[in-house]
mmCIF file of C-alpha atoms in Angstrom:
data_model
loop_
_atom_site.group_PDB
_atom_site.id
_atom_site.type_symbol
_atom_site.label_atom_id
_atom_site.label_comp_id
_atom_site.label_asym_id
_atom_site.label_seq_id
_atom_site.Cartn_x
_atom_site.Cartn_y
_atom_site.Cartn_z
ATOM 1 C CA UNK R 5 33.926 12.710 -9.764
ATOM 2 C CA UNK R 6 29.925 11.141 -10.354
ATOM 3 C CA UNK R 7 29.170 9.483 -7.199
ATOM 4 C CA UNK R 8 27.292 6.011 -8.136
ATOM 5 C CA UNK R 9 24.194 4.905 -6.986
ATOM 6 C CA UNK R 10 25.146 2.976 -4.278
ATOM 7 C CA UNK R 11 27.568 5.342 -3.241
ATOM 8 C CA UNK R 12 24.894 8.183 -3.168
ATOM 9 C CA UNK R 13 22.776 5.700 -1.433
ATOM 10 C CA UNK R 14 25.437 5.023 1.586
ATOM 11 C CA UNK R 15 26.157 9.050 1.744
ATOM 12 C CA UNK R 16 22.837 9.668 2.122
ATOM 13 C CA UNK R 17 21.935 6.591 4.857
ATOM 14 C CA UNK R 18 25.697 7.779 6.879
ATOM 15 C CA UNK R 19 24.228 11.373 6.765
ATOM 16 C CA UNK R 20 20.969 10.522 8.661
ATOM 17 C CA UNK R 21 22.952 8.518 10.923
ATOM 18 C CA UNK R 22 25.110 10.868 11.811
ATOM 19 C CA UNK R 23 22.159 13.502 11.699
ATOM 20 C CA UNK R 24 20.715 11.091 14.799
ATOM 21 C CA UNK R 25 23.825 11.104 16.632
ATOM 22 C CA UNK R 26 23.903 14.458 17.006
ATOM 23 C CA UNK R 27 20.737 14.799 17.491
ATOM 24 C CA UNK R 28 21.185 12.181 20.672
ATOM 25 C CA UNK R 29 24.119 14.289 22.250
ATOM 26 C CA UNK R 30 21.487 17.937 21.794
ATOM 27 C CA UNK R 31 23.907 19.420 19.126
ATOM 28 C CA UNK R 32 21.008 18.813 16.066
ATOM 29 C CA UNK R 33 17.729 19.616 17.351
ATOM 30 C CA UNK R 34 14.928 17.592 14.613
ATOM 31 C CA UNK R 35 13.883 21.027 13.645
ATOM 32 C CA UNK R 36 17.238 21.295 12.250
ATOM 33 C CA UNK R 37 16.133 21.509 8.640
ATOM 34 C CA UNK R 38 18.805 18.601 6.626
ATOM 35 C CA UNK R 39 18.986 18.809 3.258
ATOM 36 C CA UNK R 40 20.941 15.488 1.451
ATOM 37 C CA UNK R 41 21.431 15.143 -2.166
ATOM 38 C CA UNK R 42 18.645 11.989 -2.807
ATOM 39 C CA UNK R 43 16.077 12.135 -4.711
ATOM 40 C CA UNK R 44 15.139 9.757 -8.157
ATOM 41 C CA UNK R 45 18.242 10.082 -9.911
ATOM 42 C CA UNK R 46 19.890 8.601 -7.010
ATOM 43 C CA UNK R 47 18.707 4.640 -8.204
ATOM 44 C CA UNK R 48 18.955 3.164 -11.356
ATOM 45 C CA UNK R 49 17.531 3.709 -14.603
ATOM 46 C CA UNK R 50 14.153 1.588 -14.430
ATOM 47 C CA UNK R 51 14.266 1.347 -10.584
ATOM 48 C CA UNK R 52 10.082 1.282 -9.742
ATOM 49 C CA UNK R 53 9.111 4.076 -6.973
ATOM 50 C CA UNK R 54 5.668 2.576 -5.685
ATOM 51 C CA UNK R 55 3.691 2.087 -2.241
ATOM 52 C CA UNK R 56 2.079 -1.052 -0.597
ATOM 53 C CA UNK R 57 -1.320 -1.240 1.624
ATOM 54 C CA UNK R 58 -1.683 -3.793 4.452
ATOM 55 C CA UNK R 59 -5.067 -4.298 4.344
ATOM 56 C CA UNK R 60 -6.192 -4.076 8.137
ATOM 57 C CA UNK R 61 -4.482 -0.897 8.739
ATOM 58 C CA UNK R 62 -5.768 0.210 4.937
ATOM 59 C CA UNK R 63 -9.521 -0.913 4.123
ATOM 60 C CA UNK R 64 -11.780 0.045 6.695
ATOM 61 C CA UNK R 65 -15.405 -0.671 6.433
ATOM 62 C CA UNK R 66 -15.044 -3.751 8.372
ATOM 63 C CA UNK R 67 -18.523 -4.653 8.162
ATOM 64 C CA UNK R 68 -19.191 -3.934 4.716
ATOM 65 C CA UNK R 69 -19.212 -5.865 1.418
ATOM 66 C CA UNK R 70 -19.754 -9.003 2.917
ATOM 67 C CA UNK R 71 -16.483 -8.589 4.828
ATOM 68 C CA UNK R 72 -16.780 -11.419 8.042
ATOM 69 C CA UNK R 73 -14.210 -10.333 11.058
ATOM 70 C CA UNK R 74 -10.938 -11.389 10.420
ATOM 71 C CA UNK R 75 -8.745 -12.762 13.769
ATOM 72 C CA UNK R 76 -7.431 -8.762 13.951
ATOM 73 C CA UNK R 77 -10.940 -7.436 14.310
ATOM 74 C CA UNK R 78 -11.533 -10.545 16.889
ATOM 75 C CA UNK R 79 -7.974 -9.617 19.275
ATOM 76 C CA UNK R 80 -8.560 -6.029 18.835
ATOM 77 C CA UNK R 81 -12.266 -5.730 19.789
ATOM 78 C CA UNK R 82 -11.893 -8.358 22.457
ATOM 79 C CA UNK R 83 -8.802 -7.012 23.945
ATOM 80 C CA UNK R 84 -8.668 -3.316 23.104
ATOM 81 C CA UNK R 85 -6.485 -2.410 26.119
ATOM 82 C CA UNK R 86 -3.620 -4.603 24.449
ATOM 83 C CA UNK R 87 -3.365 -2.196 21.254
ATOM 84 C CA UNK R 88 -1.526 1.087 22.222
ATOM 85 C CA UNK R 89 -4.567 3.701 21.567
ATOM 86 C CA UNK R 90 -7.196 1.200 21.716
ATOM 87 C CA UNK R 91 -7.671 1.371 18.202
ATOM 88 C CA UNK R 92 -8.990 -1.653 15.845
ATOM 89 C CA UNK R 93 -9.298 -1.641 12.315
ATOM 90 C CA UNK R 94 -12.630 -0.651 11.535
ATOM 91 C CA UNK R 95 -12.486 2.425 9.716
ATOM 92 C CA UNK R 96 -8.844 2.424 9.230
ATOM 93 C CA UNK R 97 -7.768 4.561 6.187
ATOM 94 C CA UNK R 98 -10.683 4.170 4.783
ATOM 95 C CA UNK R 99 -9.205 2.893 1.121
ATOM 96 C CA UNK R 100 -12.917 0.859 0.824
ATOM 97 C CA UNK R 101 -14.342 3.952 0.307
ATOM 98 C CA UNK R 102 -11.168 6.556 -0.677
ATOM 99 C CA UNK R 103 -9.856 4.234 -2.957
ATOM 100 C CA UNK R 104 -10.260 6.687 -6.218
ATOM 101 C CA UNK R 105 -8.286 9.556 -4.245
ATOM 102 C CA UNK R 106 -5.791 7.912 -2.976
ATOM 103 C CA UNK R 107 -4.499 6.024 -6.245
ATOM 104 C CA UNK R 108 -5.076 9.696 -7.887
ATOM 105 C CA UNK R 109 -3.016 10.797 -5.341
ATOM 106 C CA UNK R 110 -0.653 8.060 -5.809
ATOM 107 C CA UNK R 111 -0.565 8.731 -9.611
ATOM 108 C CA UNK R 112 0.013 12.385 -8.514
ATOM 109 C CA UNK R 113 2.974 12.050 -6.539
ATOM 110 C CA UNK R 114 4.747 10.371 -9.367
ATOM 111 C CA UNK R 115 4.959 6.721 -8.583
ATOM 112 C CA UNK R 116 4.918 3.328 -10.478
ATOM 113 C CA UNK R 117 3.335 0.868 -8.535
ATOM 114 C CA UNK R 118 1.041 -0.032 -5.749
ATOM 115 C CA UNK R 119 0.493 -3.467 -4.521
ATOM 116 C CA UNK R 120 -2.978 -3.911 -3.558
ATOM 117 C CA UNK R 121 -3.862 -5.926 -0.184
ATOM 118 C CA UNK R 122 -7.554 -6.981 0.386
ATOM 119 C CA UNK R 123 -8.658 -8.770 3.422
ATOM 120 C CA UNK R 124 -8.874 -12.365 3.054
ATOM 121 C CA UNK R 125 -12.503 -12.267 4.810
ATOM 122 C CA UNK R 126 -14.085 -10.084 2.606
ATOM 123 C CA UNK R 127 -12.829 -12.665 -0.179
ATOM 124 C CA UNK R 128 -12.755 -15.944 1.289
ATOM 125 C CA UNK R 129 -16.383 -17.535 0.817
ATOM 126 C CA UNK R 130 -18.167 -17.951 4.173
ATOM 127 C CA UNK R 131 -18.831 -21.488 6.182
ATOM 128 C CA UNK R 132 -21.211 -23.196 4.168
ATOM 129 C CA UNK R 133 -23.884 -22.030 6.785
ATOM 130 C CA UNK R 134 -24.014 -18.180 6.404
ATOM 131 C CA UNK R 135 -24.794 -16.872 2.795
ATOM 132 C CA UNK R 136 -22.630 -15.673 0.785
ATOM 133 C CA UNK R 137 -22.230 -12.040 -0.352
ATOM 134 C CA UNK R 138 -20.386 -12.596 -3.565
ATOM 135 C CA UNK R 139 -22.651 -15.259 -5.031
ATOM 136 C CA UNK R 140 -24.216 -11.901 -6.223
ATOM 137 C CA UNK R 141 -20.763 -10.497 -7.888
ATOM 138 C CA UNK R 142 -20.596 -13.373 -10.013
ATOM 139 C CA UNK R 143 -17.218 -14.181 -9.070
ATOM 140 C CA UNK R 144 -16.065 -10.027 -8.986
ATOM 141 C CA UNK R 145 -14.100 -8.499 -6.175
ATOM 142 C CA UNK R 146 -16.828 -5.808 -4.913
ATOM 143 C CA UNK R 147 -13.883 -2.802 -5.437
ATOM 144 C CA UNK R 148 -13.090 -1.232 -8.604
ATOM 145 C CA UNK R 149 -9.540 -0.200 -9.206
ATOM 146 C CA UNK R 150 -8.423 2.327 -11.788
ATOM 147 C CA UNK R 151 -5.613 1.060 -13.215
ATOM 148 C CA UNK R 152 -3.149 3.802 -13.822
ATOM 149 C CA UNK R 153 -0.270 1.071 -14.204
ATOM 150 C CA UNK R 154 -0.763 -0.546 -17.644
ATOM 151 C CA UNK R 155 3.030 -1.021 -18.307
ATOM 152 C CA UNK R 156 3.943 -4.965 -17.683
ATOM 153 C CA UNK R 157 6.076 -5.646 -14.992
ATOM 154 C CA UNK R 158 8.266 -7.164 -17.287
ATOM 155 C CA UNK R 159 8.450 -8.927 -20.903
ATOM 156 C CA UNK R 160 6.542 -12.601 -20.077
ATOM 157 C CA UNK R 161 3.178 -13.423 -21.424
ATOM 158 C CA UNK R 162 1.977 -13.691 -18.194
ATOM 159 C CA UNK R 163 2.939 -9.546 -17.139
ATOM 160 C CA UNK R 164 1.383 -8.746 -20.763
ATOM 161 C CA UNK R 165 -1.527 -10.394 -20.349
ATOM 162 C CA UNK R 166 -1.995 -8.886 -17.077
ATOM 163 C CA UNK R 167 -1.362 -5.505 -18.178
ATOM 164 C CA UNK R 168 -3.810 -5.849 -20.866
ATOM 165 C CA UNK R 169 -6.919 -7.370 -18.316
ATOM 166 C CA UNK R 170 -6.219 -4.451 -16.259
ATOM 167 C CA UNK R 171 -6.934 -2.219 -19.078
ATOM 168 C CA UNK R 172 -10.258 -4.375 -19.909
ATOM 169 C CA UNK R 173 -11.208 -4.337 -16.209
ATOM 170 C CA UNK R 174 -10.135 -0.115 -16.399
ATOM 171 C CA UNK R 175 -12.311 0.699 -19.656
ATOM 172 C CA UNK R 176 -14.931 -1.879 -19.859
ATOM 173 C CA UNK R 177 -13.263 -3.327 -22.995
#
């Protein structure tokens, strides 16, 4: 009897559960290789495998591109004992400058999506006081994505239309 999704879905969540238990009472040690039946074919038809960035813990270059300190950089520099390793987001991941890699890498492994997250201060124009940096890009975010995702979201104008700037912004159409 075909198991259905959701079905393979709750077999597979009860089997790391019960994987942890007996891992808590020393019988399972987490070298204990588990194998569980879950992989793609496990969701629906049309179900969209993709990734998300947050972009403190993503962009780096925190002082680049016109990028002003956002309240993050502010706690973390100004407190760094209150951050577990001291850390801040400076370099981060690096995406700012890895960014052709990674979605590569992204493409690579297979999935359909990735939801972009830029930090509002390297957007945001400054006060009225400092100059701004994107006065220069004519009204262009300073990072270039390749768009490997040219399939609309769904069938509205709106997800067309989208799909078809990205391949303009992609190609220089």
């Amino acid at each position: 009897m075909k198991m259905t999704s959701k079905e393979q879905l709750l077999v597979g969540l009860l089997g790391v559960l019960f994987v942890n238990l007996l891992e808590g009472a020393n019988i399972v040690t987490a070298t204990t290789p588990i194998v569980l039946p879950f992989n793609r074919t496990s969701f629906p038809a049309g179900f969209l495998f993709g990734t998300a960035s947050a972009s403190y813990q993503y962009e780096g270059a925190a002082k680049e591109g016109g990028r002003r300190p956002s309240i993050w950089d502010t706690f973390t520099h100004k407190y760094p004992g209150r951050i577990m390793d001291g850390g801040n987001g400076d370099v981060a991941n690096d995406f700012y400058h890895r960014y052709k890699g990674d979605v590569a890498m992204m493409k690579e492994m297979g999935l359909d999506a990735f939801r972009l997250s830029i930090a509002w201060p390297r957007i945001l124009p400054p006060p009225a006081d400092v100059p701004s940096p994107q006065a220069s890009q004519k009204g262009k975010i300073g990072i270039a994505l390749p768009c490997h995702w040219m399939e609309p979201y769904s069938n509205t104008k709106a997800d067309a239309e989208a799909a078809g700037r990205a391949l303009d912004f992609m190609y220089g159409w």
